[in-house]
Every structure is written in structure tokens, then in C-alpha cells.
Amino acid sequence: MDQELHYEYNVEGGDFSRAGYASSQIKKILKRLNIDAGVIKRTVVACYEAEVNIVAHAYSGAVYFDIESNRLKIVFRDEGPGIEDIEMAMTEGFSTASEEVREMGFGAGMGLSNMKKNADQLNIESEVGRGTRVEIIINT
Amino acid sequence: MKVSEIVKALDLKVFSGSRGLEAEVSGGYVSDLLSDVMGNAEASQVWVTLQTHKNVMAVASLKDLAAVILVSGHRPDENTAAQSEEEGIPILGTGLSAFQVSGKLYELIGKK
């Protein structure tokens, strides 16, 4: 990529009707830039899971999407309850989602492992009572 | 095989998104867990589910699925159907259970 690009999106906690909006915008941008289809697929899966986590768990958040020379960097930052035990949260099948969210087919404890499988790097920092920052790196 | 051929063969109802009926189908995926579909479905598959809310279309669109089949007489929520129209990804319906319709689909499009 010759030029570096930056985009930002807001994500509202609890607003499931808009969940996936930021991911779909990111997908559109990558398609327009003719990024490799496999890279787009991995980015979309990782981003959707991170975006849904903000909707399902946090009060509000934002997505910072950077297209760099040989990688994509997508940062999901939220104000929310934070994650008490990140290692536990990474365990497939572990979820703290509400019953209501589970009935919609979310909260199966697959989100973080989907992110891990599809990202080249996944960095999670969280402070209980304040919020979480998830950084996804995808090499292009 | 096209979505429209599956509609005909399995006598499915077309709720919305009819402009996507000529899309090619590569196979199918059956799940009610959205992260499972995100992680494991492939582009151009038909997705069999009983989930009817709008996030189904977000997943279908992000994964470039060919169509969604709602089982056991379920109908799409109004905003789900609206997004299906917008995306041109059909939502189809059947009175059959997920097990029954999946069996028929498997016979029709094989183990791709």
C-alpha cells in the first residue's frame, strides 16, 4: 500500500441493531483497495467479534482502523466493565454474556478464539471498572 | 446450483432479498451460534438457522453467504428482512426442522 489511511467508527454498547456496522465499513474499504481476499476474510471475522464484544459488554467504544504499509492495525477501545481474567476469557467456551445475549446466538465463548485464529497478533489490555483495549494486527 | 433452484426443489418461501436468488451456492452451514458461523462458514454457502434478528444479516453479509434459510416456520424480524433487501441476500423459510431441511439440502447440493 503506497498511502497510509486512517478511519474511526463509534460503537454503542447494547445497540445490537448496529452491531457489525464498523466491520462492514472496514470490509468495504479493503475490497475497494483490492486487498487479498484471504486477508479480508480474516480481518472481517476478527473485527466482527471485537465489535460485538463492545456491544455485548461495554457502555461505549470506538474503532481505530489504520492501513499501514504492510499490515492492518485495528484497535477497539471501550469504556466498560473490563475483563477480570484475560487468560480465562481466552478459553474457548468461557463467556460472561447475559442470558438475553446468548439467546441471540452470541456469547458462546467463541469470540476471542475466533479473533486469535484470524489475527496475526492479538493484544488485549483491560482495566476492571474502566474498559478494554483490543489490538488486532493483520499482515498484508 | 443457484439459490432459486433450491427454493424450487425444497418448496421454500422467499421472505426477502429476491434479487439474490440467482447467486450460486457452494454448500451449506447449519448453526444458531453467530460466532460459529463467523468462524466456520464459507462464502456462497446457505445458512440454516432459527435466529431471526437483524444480526443474522450482518453475519450473512460479512461472510458473503448466498442465502439464509429459517427453519420450523420462523419468520424474519422486520428490520432483518429490510437488511436482506438492502444486501440482496435472500431470506428463505420452511416449516421443516433444521434436521429435515439439512438432510434435503445435503442430498441436493452434496457434501461440498
PDB file of C-alpha atoms in Angstrom:
ATOM      1  CA  MET A   1       0.000   0.000   0.000  1.00  0.00           C
ATOM      2  CA  ASP A   2       1.515   3.319  -1.039  1.00  0.00           C
ATOM      3  CA  GLN A   3      -0.536   5.536   1.180  1.00  0.00           C
ATOM      4  CA  GLU A   4      -1.403   5.077   4.816  1.00  0.00           C
ATOM      5  CA  LEU A   5      -5.047   5.558   5.721  1.00  0.00           C
ATOM      6  CA  HIS A   6      -6.882   6.076   8.989  1.00  0.00           C
ATOM      7  CA  TYR A   7     -10.578   5.623   9.816  1.00  0.00           C
ATOM      8  CA  GLU A   8     -12.623   5.796  13.026  1.00  0.00           C
ATOM      9  CA  TYR A   9     -16.048   4.464  13.990  1.00  0.00           C
ATOM     10  CA  ASN A  10     -18.137   4.706  17.143  1.00  0.00           C
ATOM     11  CA  VAL A  11     -19.714   1.626  18.681  1.00  0.00           C
ATOM     12  CA  GLU A  12     -22.623   1.912  21.127  1.00  0.00           C
ATOM     13  CA  GLY A  13     -22.864  -0.548  23.990  1.00  0.00           C
ATOM     14  CA  GLY A  14     -26.109  -2.530  23.921  1.00  0.00           C
ATOM     15  CA  ASP A  15     -27.163  -1.430  20.431  1.00  0.00           C
ATOM     16  CA  PHE A  16     -27.320  -4.767  18.629  1.00  0.00           C
ATOM     17  CA  SER A  17     -29.176  -3.298  15.667  1.00  0.00           C
ATOM     18  CA  ARG A  18     -25.908  -1.633  14.609  1.00  0.00           C
ATOM     19  CA  ALA A  19     -23.519  -4.422  15.606  1.00  0.00           C
ATOM     20  CA  GLY A  20     -21.270  -5.178  12.658  1.00  0.00           C
ATOM     21  CA  TYR A  21     -21.507  -1.713  11.103  1.00  0.00           C
ATOM     22  CA  ALA A  22     -17.834  -0.835  11.663  1.00  0.00           C
ATOM     23  CA  SER A  23     -16.727  -4.263  10.438  1.00  0.00           C
ATOM     24  CA  SER A  24     -18.807  -3.890   7.314  1.00  0.00           C
ATOM     25  CA  GLN A  25     -17.302  -0.444   6.618  1.00  0.00           C
ATOM     26  CA  ILE A  26     -13.803  -1.895   7.053  1.00  0.00           C
ATOM     27  CA  LYS A  27     -14.671  -4.737   4.673  1.00  0.00           C
ATOM     28  CA  LYS A  28     -15.901  -2.263   2.043  1.00  0.00           C
ATOM     29  CA  ILE A  29     -12.701  -0.212   2.278  1.00  0.00           C
ATOM     30  CA  LEU A  30     -10.479  -3.291   1.962  1.00  0.00           C
ATOM     31  CA  LYS A  31     -12.462  -4.528  -1.054  1.00  0.00           C
ATOM     32  CA  ARG A  32     -12.155  -1.149  -2.718  1.00  0.00           C
ATOM     33  CA  LEU A  33      -8.384  -1.238  -2.183  1.00  0.00           C
ATOM     34  CA  ASN A  34      -8.252  -4.708  -3.780  1.00  0.00           C
ATOM     35  CA  ILE A  35      -6.705  -6.272  -0.692  1.00  0.00           C
ATOM     36  CA  ASP A  36      -6.189 -10.049  -0.927  1.00  0.00           C
ATOM     37  CA  ALA A  37      -9.481 -11.916  -0.342  1.00  0.00           C
ATOM     38  CA  GLY A  38      -7.983 -14.137   2.363  1.00  0.00           C
ATOM     39  CA  VAL A  39      -6.775 -11.095   4.277  1.00  0.00           C
ATOM     40  CA  ILE A  40     -10.235  -9.525   4.033  1.00  0.00           C
ATOM     41  CA  LYS A  41     -11.881 -12.707   5.335  1.00  0.00           C
ATOM     42  CA  ARG A  42      -9.583 -12.890   8.354  1.00  0.00           C
ATOM     43  CA  THR A  43      -9.954  -9.188   9.106  1.00  0.00           C
ATOM     44  CA  VAL A  44     -13.744  -9.338   8.923  1.00  0.00           C
ATOM     45  CA  VAL A  45     -14.034 -12.281  11.336  1.00  0.00           C
ATOM     46  CA  ALA A  46     -11.637 -10.772  13.896  1.00  0.00           C
ATOM     47  CA  CYS A  47     -13.204  -7.301  13.682  1.00  0.00           C
ATOM     48  CA  TYR A  48     -16.794  -8.510  13.941  1.00  0.00           C
ATOM     49  CA  GLU A  49     -16.032 -10.425  17.129  1.00  0.00           C
ATOM     50  CA  ALA A  50     -14.264  -7.449  18.693  1.00  0.00           C
ATOM     51  CA  GLU A  51     -17.086  -5.121  17.678  1.00  0.00           C
ATOM     52  CA  VAL A  52     -19.788  -7.429  19.062  1.00  0.00           C
ATOM     53  CA  ASN A  53     -17.871  -7.682  22.339  1.00  0.00           C
ATOM     54  CA  ILE A  54     -18.143  -3.912  22.769  1.00  0.00           C
ATOM     55  CA  VAL A  55     -21.880  -4.042  22.023  1.00  0.00           C
ATOM     56  CA  ALA A  56     -22.457  -7.004  24.336  1.00  0.00           C
ATOM     57  CA  HIS A  57     -20.287  -5.936  27.274  1.00  0.00           C
ATOM     58  CA  ALA A  58     -19.305  -2.256  27.218  1.00  0.00           C
ATOM     59  CA  TYR A  59     -21.116   1.099  27.510  1.00  0.00           C
ATOM     60  CA  SER A  60     -19.478   2.745  24.545  1.00  0.00           C
ATOM     61  CA  GLY A  61     -16.439   2.352  22.390  1.00  0.00           C
ATOM     62  CA  ALA A  62     -14.581   3.272  19.253  1.00  0.00           C
ATOM     63  CA  VAL A  63     -12.743   1.523  16.459  1.00  0.00           C
ATOM     64  CA  TYR A  64      -9.478   2.941  15.083  1.00  0.00           C
ATOM     65  CA  PHE A  65      -8.553   1.392  11.746  1.00  0.00           C
ATOM     66  CA  ASP A  66      -5.122   2.015  10.236  1.00  0.00           C
ATOM     67  CA  ILE A  67      -3.903   0.752   6.899  1.00  0.00           C
ATOM     68  CA  GLU A  68      -0.123   0.709   7.093  1.00  0.00           C
ATOM     69  CA  SER A  69       2.498  -0.237   4.519  1.00  0.00           C
ATOM     70  CA  ASN A  70       2.449  -3.991   5.160  1.00  0.00           C
ATOM     71  CA  ARG A  71      -0.219  -4.539   7.779  1.00  0.00           C
ATOM     72  CA  LEU A  72      -3.646  -3.542   9.049  1.00  0.00           C
ATOM     73  CA  LYS A  73      -3.977  -2.327  12.625  1.00  0.00           C
ATOM     74  CA  ILE A  74      -7.458  -2.243  14.147  1.00  0.00           C
ATOM     75  CA  VAL A  75      -7.839  -1.018  17.725  1.00  0.00           C
ATOM     76  CA  PHE A  76     -11.112  -1.464  19.656  1.00  0.00           C
ATOM     77  CA  ARG A  77     -11.202   0.716  22.736  1.00  0.00           C
ATOM     78  CA  ASP A  78     -14.166   0.738  25.112  1.00  0.00           C
ATOM     79  CA  GLU A  79     -15.442   2.161  28.333  1.00  0.00           C
ATOM     80  CA  GLY A  80     -16.923  -0.737  30.204  1.00  0.00           C
ATOM     81  CA  PRO A  81     -16.549  -3.272  32.967  1.00  0.00           C
ATOM     82  CA  GLY A  82     -13.179  -4.540  31.728  1.00  0.00           C
ATOM     83  CA  ILE A  83     -12.030  -8.163  31.771  1.00  0.00           C
ATOM     84  CA  GLU A  84     -11.083  -9.612  35.146  1.00  0.00           C
ATOM     85  CA  ASP A  85      -9.076 -12.569  33.923  1.00  0.00           C
ATOM     86  CA  ILE A  86      -7.954 -12.296  30.294  1.00  0.00           C
ATOM     87  CA  GLU A  87      -6.495 -15.800  30.217  1.00  0.00           C
ATOM     88  CA  MET A  88      -9.829 -17.219  31.369  1.00  0.00           C
ATOM     89  CA  ALA A  89     -11.692 -15.075  28.818  1.00  0.00           C
ATOM     90  CA  MET A  90      -9.477 -16.533  26.070  1.00  0.00           C
ATOM     91  CA  THR A  91     -10.619 -20.062  26.958  1.00  0.00           C
ATOM     92  CA  GLU A  92     -12.937 -21.419  24.276  1.00  0.00           C
ATOM     93  CA  GLY A  93     -16.438 -21.788  25.700  1.00  0.00           C
ATOM     94  CA  PHE A  94     -15.935 -19.264  28.511  1.00  0.00           C
ATOM     95  CA  SER A  95     -18.383 -16.360  28.418  1.00  0.00           C
ATOM     96  CA  THR A  96     -19.842 -13.774  30.772  1.00  0.00           C
ATOM     97  CA  ALA A  97     -22.597 -12.733  28.341  1.00  0.00           C
ATOM     98  CA  SER A  98     -26.141 -12.283  29.634  1.00  0.00           C
ATOM     99  CA  GLU A  99     -28.872 -14.846  29.017  1.00  0.00           C
ATOM    100  CA  GLU A 100     -30.553 -12.437  26.594  1.00  0.00           C
ATOM    101  CA  VAL A 101     -27.380 -12.038  24.542  1.00  0.00           C
ATOM    102  CA  ARG A 102     -26.871 -15.815  24.494  1.00  0.00           C
ATOM    103  CA  GLU A 103     -30.377 -16.406  23.183  1.00  0.00           C
ATOM    104  CA  MET A 104     -29.476 -14.273  20.188  1.00  0.00           C
ATOM    105  CA  GLY A 105     -26.687 -16.731  19.419  1.00  0.00           C
ATOM    106  CA  PHE A 106     -23.869 -14.622  20.828  1.00  0.00           C
ATOM    107  CA  GLY A 107     -21.839 -15.342  23.942  1.00  0.00           C
ATOM    108  CA  ALA A 108     -20.890 -18.895  23.077  1.00  0.00           C
ATOM    109  CA  GLY A 109     -17.337 -18.240  24.201  1.00  0.00           C
ATOM    110  CA  MET A 110     -16.001 -18.438  20.658  1.00  0.00           C
ATOM    111  CA  GLY A 111     -15.343 -14.753  20.021  1.00  0.00           C
ATOM    112  CA  LEU A 112     -11.843 -14.383  21.402  1.00  0.00           C
ATOM    113  CA  SER A 113     -10.677 -17.665  19.891  1.00  0.00           C
ATOM    114  CA  ASN A 114     -12.063 -16.540  16.507  1.00  0.00           C
ATOM    115  CA  MET A 115     -10.009 -13.348  16.916  1.00  0.00           C
ATOM    116  CA  LYS A 116      -6.895 -15.280  17.856  1.00  0.00           C
ATOM    117  CA  LYS A 117      -7.254 -17.686  14.915  1.00  0.00           C
ATOM    118  CA  ASN A 118      -7.665 -14.906  12.366  1.00  0.00           C
ATOM    119  CA  ALA A 119      -5.331 -12.180  13.612  1.00  0.00           C
ATOM    120  CA  ASP A 120      -1.568 -12.297  13.169  1.00  0.00           C
ATOM    121  CA  GLN A 121      -1.242 -10.522  16.500  1.00  0.00           C
ATOM    122  CA  LEU A 122      -3.859 -10.012  19.180  1.00  0.00           C
ATOM    123  CA  ASN A 123      -3.093  -7.756  22.131  1.00  0.00           C
ATOM    124  CA  ILE A 124      -5.633  -7.247  24.906  1.00  0.00           C
ATOM    125  CA  GLU A 125      -5.256  -4.801  27.768  1.00  0.00           C
ATOM    126  CA  SER A 126      -8.009  -4.298  30.281  1.00  0.00           C
ATOM    127  CA  GLU A 127      -8.652  -2.478  33.493  1.00  0.00           C
ATOM    128  CA  VAL A 128     -11.550  -3.702  35.610  1.00  0.00           C
ATOM    129  CA  GLY A 129     -14.153  -0.985  36.070  1.00  0.00           C
ATOM    130  CA  ARG A 130     -12.720   1.171  33.290  1.00  0.00           C
ATOM    131  CA  GLY A 131     -12.520  -0.604  29.968  1.00  0.00           C
ATOM    132  CA  THR A 132     -10.687  -2.704  27.456  1.00  0.00           C
ATOM    133  CA  ARG A 133      -8.363  -2.150  24.521  1.00  0.00           C
ATOM    134  CA  VAL A 134      -8.119  -4.861  21.875  1.00  0.00           C
ATOM    135  CA  GLU A 135      -5.498  -4.506  19.166  1.00  0.00           C
ATOM    136  CA  ILE A 136      -5.697  -6.702  16.098  1.00  0.00           C
ATOM    137  CA  ILE A 137      -2.824  -6.822  13.631  1.00  0.00           C
ATOM    138  CA  ILE A 138      -3.269  -8.448  10.226  1.00  0.00           C
ATOM    139  CA  ASN A 139      -0.241  -8.711   7.963  1.00  0.00           C
ATOM    140  CA  THR A 140      -0.937  -7.898   4.350  1.00  0.00           C
TER     141      THR A 140
ATOM    142  CA  MET B   1     -26.626 -24.758  -8.093  1.00  0.00           C
ATOM    143  CA  LYS B   2     -28.463 -21.464  -7.756  1.00  0.00           C
ATOM    144  CA  VAL B   3     -30.465 -20.261  -4.747  1.00  0.00           C
ATOM    145  CA  SER B   4     -33.588 -20.191  -6.930  1.00  0.00           C
ATOM    146  CA  GLU B   5     -33.177 -23.891  -7.768  1.00  0.00           C
ATOM    147  CA  ILE B   6     -33.007 -24.729  -4.055  1.00  0.00           C
ATOM    148  CA  VAL B   7     -36.140 -22.637  -3.437  1.00  0.00           C
ATOM    149  CA  LYS B   8     -37.954 -24.640  -6.082  1.00  0.00           C
ATOM    150  CA  ALA B   9     -36.668 -28.073  -5.082  1.00  0.00           C
ATOM    151  CA  LEU B  10     -37.388 -27.627  -1.365  1.00  0.00           C
ATOM    152  CA  ASP B  11     -40.527 -25.505  -1.840  1.00  0.00           C
ATOM    153  CA  LEU B  12     -39.126 -22.654   0.278  1.00  0.00           C
ATOM    154  CA  LYS B  13     -40.842 -19.358   0.954  1.00  0.00           C
ATOM    155  CA  VAL B  14     -38.938 -16.259  -0.188  1.00  0.00           C
ATOM    156  CA  PHE B  15     -39.335 -13.623   2.535  1.00  0.00           C
ATOM    157  CA  SER B  16     -36.928 -11.023   1.167  1.00  0.00           C
ATOM    158  CA  GLY B  17     -33.809 -10.309  -0.853  1.00  0.00           C
ATOM    159  CA  SER B  18     -35.147 -11.844  -4.060  1.00  0.00           C
ATOM    160  CA  ARG B  19     -32.553 -10.035  -6.153  1.00  0.00           C
ATOM    161  CA  GLY B  20     -30.002 -12.537  -4.792  1.00  0.00           C
ATOM    162  CA  LEU B  21     -31.912 -15.604  -5.999  1.00  0.00           C
ATOM    163  CA  GLU B  22     -29.614 -16.166  -8.949  1.00  0.00           C
ATOM    164  CA  ALA B  23     -26.478 -16.398  -6.761  1.00  0.00           C
ATOM    165  CA  GLU B  24     -24.511 -19.634  -6.900  1.00  0.00           C
ATOM    166  CA  VAL B  25     -24.479 -21.865  -3.825  1.00  0.00           C
ATOM    167  CA  SER B  26     -21.308 -23.740  -2.874  1.00  0.00           C
ATOM    168  CA  GLY B  27     -22.654 -25.648   0.125  1.00  0.00           C
ATOM    169  CA  GLY B  28     -24.397 -25.181   3.440  1.00  0.00           C
ATOM    170  CA  TYR B  29     -23.800 -24.467   7.102  1.00  0.00           C
ATOM    171  CA  VAL B  30     -26.168 -25.171   9.993  1.00  0.00           C
ATOM    172  CA  SER B  31     -25.844 -23.266  13.270  1.00  0.00           C
ATOM    173  CA  ASP B  32     -27.648 -20.937  15.645  1.00  0.00           C
ATOM    174  CA  LEU B  33     -24.427 -19.523  17.107  1.00  0.00           C
ATOM    175  CA  LEU B  34     -23.293 -16.419  15.265  1.00  0.00           C
ATOM    176  CA  SER B  35     -19.626 -16.805  16.186  1.00  0.00           C
ATOM    177  CA  ASP B  36     -19.691 -20.359  14.885  1.00  0.00           C
ATOM    178  CA  VAL B  37     -20.958 -19.115  11.530  1.00  0.00           C
ATOM    179  CA  MET B  38     -18.431 -16.241  11.547  1.00  0.00           C
ATOM    180  CA  GLY B  39     -15.592 -18.632  12.260  1.00  0.00           C
ATOM    181  CA  ASN B  40     -16.541 -21.631  10.170  1.00  0.00           C
ATOM    182  CA  ALA B  41     -18.983 -20.893   7.342  1.00  0.00           C
ATOM    183  CA  GLU B  42     -17.593 -20.284   3.852  1.00  0.00           C
ATOM    184  CA  ALA B  43     -18.594 -17.736   1.241  1.00  0.00           C
ATOM    185  CA  SER B  44     -21.538 -18.707  -1.026  1.00  0.00           C
ATOM    186  CA  GLN B  45     -22.962 -21.212   1.441  1.00  0.00           C
ATOM    187  CA  VAL B  46     -26.604 -21.230   2.528  1.00  0.00           C
ATOM    188  CA  TRP B  47     -27.028 -20.825   6.283  1.00  0.00           C
ATOM    189  CA  VAL B  48     -29.736 -22.842   8.048  1.00  0.00           C
ATOM    190  CA  THR B  49     -30.837 -21.323  11.375  1.00  0.00           C
ATOM    191  CA  LEU B  50     -33.746 -20.411  13.628  1.00  0.00           C
ATOM    192  CA  GLN B  51     -32.300 -16.999  14.547  1.00  0.00           C
ATOM    193  CA  THR B  52     -34.478 -14.236  13.107  1.00  0.00           C
ATOM    194  CA  HIS B  53     -32.884 -10.986  14.342  1.00  0.00           C
ATOM    195  CA  LYS B  54     -31.010  -8.425  12.293  1.00  0.00           C
ATOM    196  CA  ASN B  55     -27.539  -9.595  13.272  1.00  0.00           C
ATOM    197  CA  VAL B  56     -28.143 -12.677  11.115  1.00  0.00           C
ATOM    198  CA  MET B  57     -27.919 -10.409   8.070  1.00  0.00           C
ATOM    199  CA  ALA B  58     -24.784  -8.684   9.367  1.00  0.00           C
ATOM    200  CA  VAL B  59     -23.107 -12.085   9.590  1.00  0.00           C
ATOM    201  CA  ALA B  60     -24.500 -13.264   6.230  1.00  0.00           C
ATOM    202  CA  SER B  61     -23.237 -10.124   4.543  1.00  0.00           C
ATOM    203  CA  LEU B  62     -19.798 -10.093   6.209  1.00  0.00           C
ATOM    204  CA  LYS B  63     -19.318 -13.754   5.228  1.00  0.00           C
ATOM    205  CA  ASP B  64     -20.721 -13.315   1.678  1.00  0.00           C
ATOM    206  CA  LEU B  65     -23.241 -16.104   2.237  1.00  0.00           C
ATOM    207  CA  ALA B  66     -25.648 -16.930  -0.597  1.00  0.00           C
ATOM    208  CA  ALA B  67     -28.864 -17.121   1.461  1.00  0.00           C
ATOM    209  CA  VAL B  68     -30.366 -17.763   4.888  1.00  0.00           C
ATOM    210  CA  ILE B  69     -32.968 -20.482   5.478  1.00  0.00           C
ATOM    211  CA  LEU B  70     -35.164 -20.025   8.564  1.00  0.00           C
ATOM    212  CA  VAL B  71     -36.499 -23.327   9.876  1.00  0.00           C
ATOM    213  CA  SER B  72     -39.599 -24.538  11.735  1.00  0.00           C
ATOM    214  CA  GLY B  73     -41.848 -21.782  10.417  1.00  0.00           C
ATOM    215  CA  HIS B  74     -39.764 -18.904  11.807  1.00  0.00           C
ATOM    216  CA  ARG B  75     -40.126 -15.535  10.099  1.00  0.00           C
ATOM    217  CA  PRO B  76     -37.514 -12.769   9.861  1.00  0.00           C
ATOM    218  CA  ASP B  77     -37.917  -9.686  12.086  1.00  0.00           C
ATOM    219  CA  GLU B  78     -38.965  -6.634  10.105  1.00  0.00           C
ATOM    220  CA  ASN B  79     -35.537  -4.986  10.207  1.00  0.00           C
ATOM    221  CA  THR B  80     -33.888  -8.311   9.328  1.00  0.00           C
ATOM    222  CA  ALA B  81     -35.964  -8.541   6.143  1.00  0.00           C
ATOM    223  CA  ALA B  82     -35.218  -4.899   5.366  1.00  0.00           C
ATOM    224  CA  GLN B  83     -31.493  -5.504   5.554  1.00  0.00           C
ATOM    225  CA  SER B  84     -31.818  -8.643   3.442  1.00  0.00           C
ATOM    226  CA  GLU B  85     -33.453  -6.481   0.758  1.00  0.00           C
ATOM    227  CA  GLU B  86     -30.667  -3.941   1.029  1.00  0.00           C
ATOM    228  CA  GLU B  87     -27.903  -6.550   0.806  1.00  0.00           C
ATOM    229  CA  GLY B  88     -29.605  -8.661  -1.840  1.00  0.00           C
ATOM    230  CA  ILE B  89     -29.112 -11.791   0.260  1.00  0.00           C
ATOM    231  CA  PRO B  90     -32.356 -13.796   0.306  1.00  0.00           C
ATOM    232  CA  ILE B  91     -34.062 -14.954   3.494  1.00  0.00           C
ATOM    233  CA  LEU B  92     -35.944 -18.170   2.803  1.00  0.00           C
ATOM    234  CA  GLY B  93     -38.323 -20.090   5.017  1.00  0.00           C
ATOM    235  CA  THR B  94     -39.576 -23.613   5.619  1.00  0.00           C
ATOM    236  CA  GLY B  95     -41.894 -25.384   8.033  1.00  0.00           C
ATOM    237  CA  LEU B  96     -39.369 -28.214   8.229  1.00  0.00           C
ATOM    238  CA  SER B  97     -36.954 -28.565  11.147  1.00  0.00           C
ATOM    239  CA  ALA B  98     -33.238 -27.844  10.776  1.00  0.00           C
ATOM    240  CA  PHE B  99     -32.588 -31.596  10.675  1.00  0.00           C
ATOM    241  CA  GLN B 100     -35.143 -32.240   7.946  1.00  0.00           C
ATOM    242  CA  VAL B 101     -34.213 -29.348   5.702  1.00  0.00           C
ATOM    243  CA  SER B 102     -30.481 -30.007   6.133  1.00  0.00           C
ATOM    244  CA  GLY B 103     -30.964 -33.603   5.040  1.00  0.00           C
ATOM    245  CA  LYS B 104     -32.750 -32.461   1.901  1.00  0.00           C
ATOM    246  CA  LEU B 105     -30.149 -29.782   1.214  1.00  0.00           C
ATOM    247  CA  TYR B 106     -27.358 -32.289   1.595  1.00  0.00           C
ATOM    248  CA  GLU B 107     -28.990 -34.568  -0.964  1.00  0.00           C
ATOM    249  CA  LEU B 108     -29.413 -31.635  -3.296  1.00  0.00           C
ATOM    250  CA  ILE B 109     -26.023 -29.950  -3.130  1.00  0.00           C
ATOM    251  CA  GLY B 110     -23.869 -32.718  -1.734  1.00  0.00           C
ATOM    252  CA  LYS B 111     -21.027 -32.615   0.704  1.00  0.00           C
ATOM    253  CA  LYS B 112     -19.285 -29.526  -0.585  1.00  0.00           C
TER     254      LYS B 112
END
